[in-house]
Amino acid sequence: RLEGSLNASYYSNRVDEYARYFNPVTGYPVQASVQPERRKELEQESFNLFNGGVALVGDNADFGLTAPIRGHRYRLGMDQYLGEFNFTAVNADFRRYVWLGKGALAFRALHYGRYGQQGNDLFPLYVGSPWYMRGLNANAAVTTLDAAGRNINELIGSKLLISNLEFRIPFTGPEQLALIKSKFLFSDLNLFIDGGMAFSGFAQFAGPEYTLDKNGEILINEATGEPFVVNPGVQPIFTAGVSARVNVFGQLVVEPYLARPLIGGSSWSFGLNLLPGW
């Protein structure tokens, strides 16, 4: 099918300051709250944002207990944004599911990117979002990447390339599908490998860009001994792990998972998704 969309948004903000006073001797409040004061100097100007999009969508997939198990899905879309920000968002998403009798092999290839004059002006995308890749929780990812001589900036950008491979095993549910028969608990066990990369410009594929001194030499941070990086190069990262998806009465799919990045010095991390399988 062919889909189209139009959207208009208005963004504004307001800052109110509440003054609270305390007795310096007792520490108790003298006055719990007063009339708030509006702080206009802290407010940003309001703005409008408009977008229109079109997408070609295909879907003949058969849904299992918590995720598709047979068929394919795809979406090729483009959205044009105008107003405060002017850029084009491109989305190419292909998914294939192969049923193997007692389990399904699922594959996804995804690209999402912001292109154009102001494509890099918005808050960057993070390749470690659990919907894209599991095992890259932000706090743990910083430590893991630093230990491997890599940088968290490699995982953010205005464009993403994602690939996922997953083996889905119906665990509890109808006798025709699941290993364990159950009329109430529908669940899958999953083994997965996630991969992805993030970038803001194609020049990053040539390698990292460094800050140069007045002589054209790479400027070194004296505290760390490392060069100052302007833009990191593009490096893929992979994670692997196991998860269980549970269908909660057909209303919600809960996915606890254990995953770890496939780089030296990494460790297992726990996460939770509240989404059906892709």
Coordinates of C-alpha atoms in Angstrom, one line a residue:
R1 CA 0.0 0.0 0.0
L2 CA 1.0 3.6 -0.4
E3 CA 0.7 5.8 2.7
G4 CA 0.8 9.6 3.1
S5 CA 0.9 11.9 6.1
L6 CA 0.8 15.6 6.9
N7 CA 1.6 17.1 10.2
A8 CA 2.0 20.6 11.8
S9 CA 3.4 21.2 15.3
Y10 CA 3.9 24.3 17.5
Y11 CA 6.6 24.3 20.1
S12 CA 6.8 26.7 23.0
N13 CA 8.1 26.8 26.6
R14 CA 7.7 28.7 29.8
V15 CA 9.9 28.9 32.9
D16 CA 8.4 29.6 36.3
E17 CA 10.6 30.1 39.4
Y18 CA 9.3 29.2 42.8
A19 CA 11.0 30.9 45.8
R20 CA 11.4 28.8 49.0
Y21 CA 12.8 30.3 52.2
F22 CA 14.4 28.4 55.1
N23 CA 15.4 29.3 58.7
P24 CA 19.2 29.1 58.7
V25 CA 19.2 27.9 62.4
T26 CA 16.5 25.2 62.3
G27 CA 16.6 24.4 58.7
Y28 CA 12.8 24.4 58.5
P29 CA 11.0 26.3 55.8
V30 CA 9.8 29.7 56.8
Q31 CA 7.5 29.9 53.8
A32 CA 6.7 26.7 51.8
S33 CA 5.8 28.4 48.6
V34 CA 5.0 31.8 47.1
Q35 CA 3.5 33.1 43.9
P36 CA 5.7 31.9 41.1
E37 CA 7.8 34.4 39.1
R38 CA 8.0 33.9 35.3
R39 CA 11.6 34.0 34.1
K40 CA 11.3 35.2 30.5
E41 CA 15.1 35.5 30.1
L42 CA 15.4 31.7 30.4
E43 CA 12.7 31.0 27.8
Q44 CA 13.4 30.2 24.2
E45 CA 11.4 31.5 21.3
S46 CA 8.5 29.4 20.1
F47 CA 8.6 27.9 16.6
N48 CA 6.6 25.9 14.1
L49 CA 7.5 22.6 12.4
F50 CA 5.7 21.1 9.4
N51 CA 6.2 17.8 7.6
G52 CA 4.7 15.8 4.9
G53 CA 5.6 12.2 4.0
V54 CA 4.9 9.3 1.7
A55 CA 5.8 5.6 2.2
L56 CA 5.5 2.4 0.3
V57 CA 4.6 -0.4 2.8
G58 CA 4.3 -4.1 2.4
D59 CA 3.4 -6.8 4.9
N60 CA 2.4 -10.4 4.5
A61 CA 3.9 -11.6 7.8
D62 CA 2.2 -14.2 10.1
F63 CA 2.4 -13.2 13.8
G64 CA 3.3 -15.8 16.3
L65 CA 3.0 -15.6 20.1
T66 CA 5.0 -12.3 20.6
A67 CA 6.5 -11.5 17.2
P68 CA 6.2 -12.4 13.5
I69 CA 7.4 -15.8 12.5
R70 CA 6.8 -16.1 8.7
G71 CA 6.7 -13.8 5.7
H72 CA 8.2 -10.4 5.2
R73 CA 7.6 -6.7 5.9
Y74 CA 9.1 -3.6 4.3
R75 CA 8.7 0.2 4.5
L76 CA 10.3 2.7 2.2
G77 CA 9.5 6.2 3.3
M78 CA 10.5 9.9 3.0
D79 CA 9.4 12.8 5.1
Q80 CA 10.1 16.5 4.3
Y81 CA 10.4 18.8 7.3
L82 CA 9.9 22.6 7.0
G83 CA 9.8 25.5 9.4
E84 CA 12.3 25.9 12.2
F85 CA 14.3 23.0 10.8
N86 CA 14.6 22.1 7.1
F87 CA 15.7 18.5 6.3
T88 CA 14.5 15.3 4.7
A89 CA 14.1 12.1 6.8
V90 CA 14.6 8.8 4.9
N91 CA 13.4 5.4 6.3
A92 CA 14.2 2.1 4.6
D93 CA 13.2 -1.0 6.7
F94 CA 13.2 -4.6 5.4
R95 CA 12.3 -7.7 7.6
R96 CA 12.2 -11.4 6.6
Y97 CA 10.9 -14.3 8.7
V98 CA 11.5 -18.0 8.0
W99 CA 9.6 -20.6 9.9
L100 CA 11.8 -23.7 10.6
G101 CA 9.2 -26.0 12.2
K102 CA 10.0 -25.4 15.9
G103 CA 11.4 -21.9 15.6
A104 CA 11.7 -19.0 13.3
L105 CA 14.8 -17.2 11.9
A106 CA 14.2 -13.4 11.7
F107 CA 16.3 -10.8 9.9
R108 CA 16.0 -7.0 9.8
A109 CA 18.0 -4.4 7.9
L110 CA 17.1 -0.8 8.7
H111 CA 18.4 2.7 7.7
Y112 CA 17.0 5.9 9.1
G113 CA 18.7 9.2 8.4
R114 CA 18.2 13.0 8.3
Y115 CA 19.5 14.6 5.2
G116 CA 19.7 18.2 4.0
Q117 CA 20.7 21.6 5.2
Q118 CA 19.7 21.1 8.9
G119 CA 19.8 17.4 9.2
N120 CA 22.5 17.5 11.9
D121 CA 20.9 20.3 13.9
L122 CA 18.5 18.2 16.0
F123 CA 19.4 16.1 19.0
P124 CA 21.4 13.1 17.6
L125 CA 20.1 9.6 17.2
Y126 CA 21.6 6.8 19.4
V127 CA 22.3 3.5 17.8
G128 CA 22.2 1.8 21.3
S129 CA 18.5 2.4 21.7
P130 CA 17.0 -1.0 22.8
W131 CA 14.6 -0.9 19.9
Y132 CA 17.6 -0.9 17.5
M133 CA 20.3 -2.8 19.6
R134 CA 20.3 -4.5 22.9
G135 CA 23.2 -4.4 25.4
L136 CA 24.3 -0.8 24.9
N137 CA 22.7 0.9 27.9
A138 CA 24.2 4.4 27.8
N139 CA 26.1 4.3 31.2
A140 CA 27.6 0.9 30.6
A141 CA 28.4 1.6 27.0
V142 CA 30.7 4.6 27.9
T143 CA 32.8 2.4 30.2
T144 CA 32.9 -0.5 27.8
L145 CA 33.9 1.6 24.8
D146 CA 36.6 3.5 26.8
A147 CA 38.1 0.2 27.9
A148 CA 38.3 -0.9 24.3
G149 CA 39.9 2.3 23.1
R150 CA 36.7 3.5 21.4
N151 CA 34.4 6.5 22.0
I152 CA 30.7 6.9 22.8
N153 CA 30.5 9.5 20.0
E154 CA 30.8 6.6 17.5
L155 CA 27.2 5.6 18.5
I156 CA 25.5 8.9 17.8
G157 CA 24.7 10.8 14.7
S158 CA 21.9 11.9 12.4
K159 CA 22.0 8.6 10.4
L160 CA 21.8 5.0 11.5
L161 CA 22.4 1.6 9.8
I162 CA 21.0 -1.3 11.8
S163 CA 21.0 -5.1 11.2
N164 CA 19.5 -7.8 13.5
L165 CA 19.4 -11.6 13.3
E166 CA 17.3 -13.5 15.8
F167 CA 16.2 -17.1 16.3
R168 CA 12.8 -17.2 17.9
I169 CA 11.6 -20.3 19.8
P170 CA 7.9 -20.4 20.9
F171 CA 8.3 -21.5 24.5
T172 CA 4.8 -21.6 26.1
G173 CA 1.5 -21.3 24.4
P174 CA -0.7 -23.3 21.9
E175 CA 0.4 -26.9 21.4
Q176 CA 0.8 -26.5 17.7
L177 CA 3.6 -23.9 18.1
A178 CA 5.1 -24.0 21.6
L179 CA 7.4 -26.4 23.4
I180 CA 5.3 -26.3 26.5
K181 CA 1.5 -26.3 26.2
S182 CA -0.2 -23.4 28.0
K183 CA -3.6 -21.7 27.6
F184 CA -2.7 -18.6 29.5
L185 CA 1.1 -17.9 29.2
F186 CA 2.3 -17.1 25.7
S187 CA 6.1 -16.6 25.5
D188 CA 9.1 -16.9 23.2
L189 CA 12.8 -17.5 23.9
N190 CA 15.2 -15.6 21.6
L191 CA 18.9 -15.8 20.7
F192 CA 20.1 -12.7 18.9
I193 CA 22.9 -10.7 17.3
D194 CA 22.4 -7.0 16.8
G195 CA 24.7 -4.8 14.8
G196 CA 24.7 -1.1 13.9
M197 CA 26.6 2.1 13.2
A198 CA 25.9 5.8 13.4
F199 CA 27.2 8.7 11.5
S200 CA 26.4 12.3 10.6
G201 CA 28.2 12.6 7.2
F202 CA 29.7 10.3 4.7
A203 CA 33.1 11.8 5.1
Q204 CA 33.3 9.9 8.4
F205 CA 33.7 6.6 6.5
A206 CA 37.2 7.8 5.6
G207 CA 38.2 7.7 9.2
P208 CA 38.2 10.1 12.2
E209 CA 38.9 13.8 11.8
Y210 CA 41.3 15.4 14.3
T211 CA 41.9 18.9 15.6
L212 CA 45.1 20.4 14.1
D213 CA 47.4 23.0 15.6
K214 CA 48.8 26.0 13.8
N215 CA 51.5 23.8 12.2
G216 CA 49.0 21.4 10.8
E217 CA 49.9 18.7 13.3
I218 CA 47.4 16.6 15.3
L219 CA 46.7 18.4 18.6
I220 CA 47.2 16.1 21.6
N221 CA 45.4 16.3 24.9
E222 CA 48.2 16.5 27.4
A223 CA 46.1 15.1 30.2
T224 CA 45.1 11.9 28.4
G225 CA 47.8 11.6 25.7
E226 CA 45.0 11.1 23.2
P227 CA 44.3 13.4 20.1
F228 CA 41.4 15.8 20.1
V229 CA 38.7 14.2 17.8
V230 CA 36.4 16.6 15.8
N231 CA 34.4 13.8 14.2
P232 CA 34.8 10.1 15.0
G233 CA 35.2 7.6 12.2
V234 CA 32.4 5.1 11.4
Q235 CA 32.9 1.8 13.2
P236 CA 30.2 -0.9 13.4
I237 CA 29.5 -2.4 16.8
F238 CA 27.8 -5.8 17.5
T239 CA 26.0 -7.2 20.5
A240 CA 24.7 -10.7 21.3
G241 CA 22.5 -12.2 23.9
V242 CA 19.3 -13.9 24.9
S243 CA 15.8 -12.6 25.7
A244 CA 12.3 -13.8 26.6
R245 CA 9.2 -12.1 25.3
V246 CA 6.0 -12.5 27.2
N247 CA 2.5 -11.7 25.8
V248 CA 0.5 -10.2 28.7
F249 CA -3.1 -11.1 27.9
G250 CA -2.7 -9.7 24.3
Q251 CA -2.3 -6.2 25.6
L252 CA 1.4 -5.8 26.2
V253 CA 4.6 -7.6 25.2
V254 CA 7.4 -7.6 27.8
E255 CA 10.9 -8.5 26.8
P256 CA 13.6 -8.9 29.5
Y257 CA 17.0 -9.5 28.0
L258 CA 20.7 -10.1 28.7
A259 CA 23.2 -8.9 26.2
R260 CA 26.8 -7.8 25.8
P261 CA 28.8 -5.9 23.2
L262 CA 31.2 -8.1 21.1
I263 CA 34.3 -6.1 22.0
G264 CA 37.1 -6.8 24.5
G265 CA 36.4 -6.0 28.1
S266 CA 32.6 -5.9 27.8
S267 CA 30.2 -7.4 30.3
W268 CA 26.6 -8.6 30.4
S269 CA 23.9 -6.0 30.9
F270 CA 20.2 -6.5 31.7
G271 CA 17.5 -4.5 30.0
L272 CA 13.7 -4.5 29.5
N273 CA 11.7 -3.7 26.3
L274 CA 7.9 -3.1 26.3
L275 CA 7.4 -3.7 22.6
P276 CA 6.4 -6.6 20.4
G277 CA 9.2 -8.2 18.4
W278 CA 10.1 -6.5 15.3

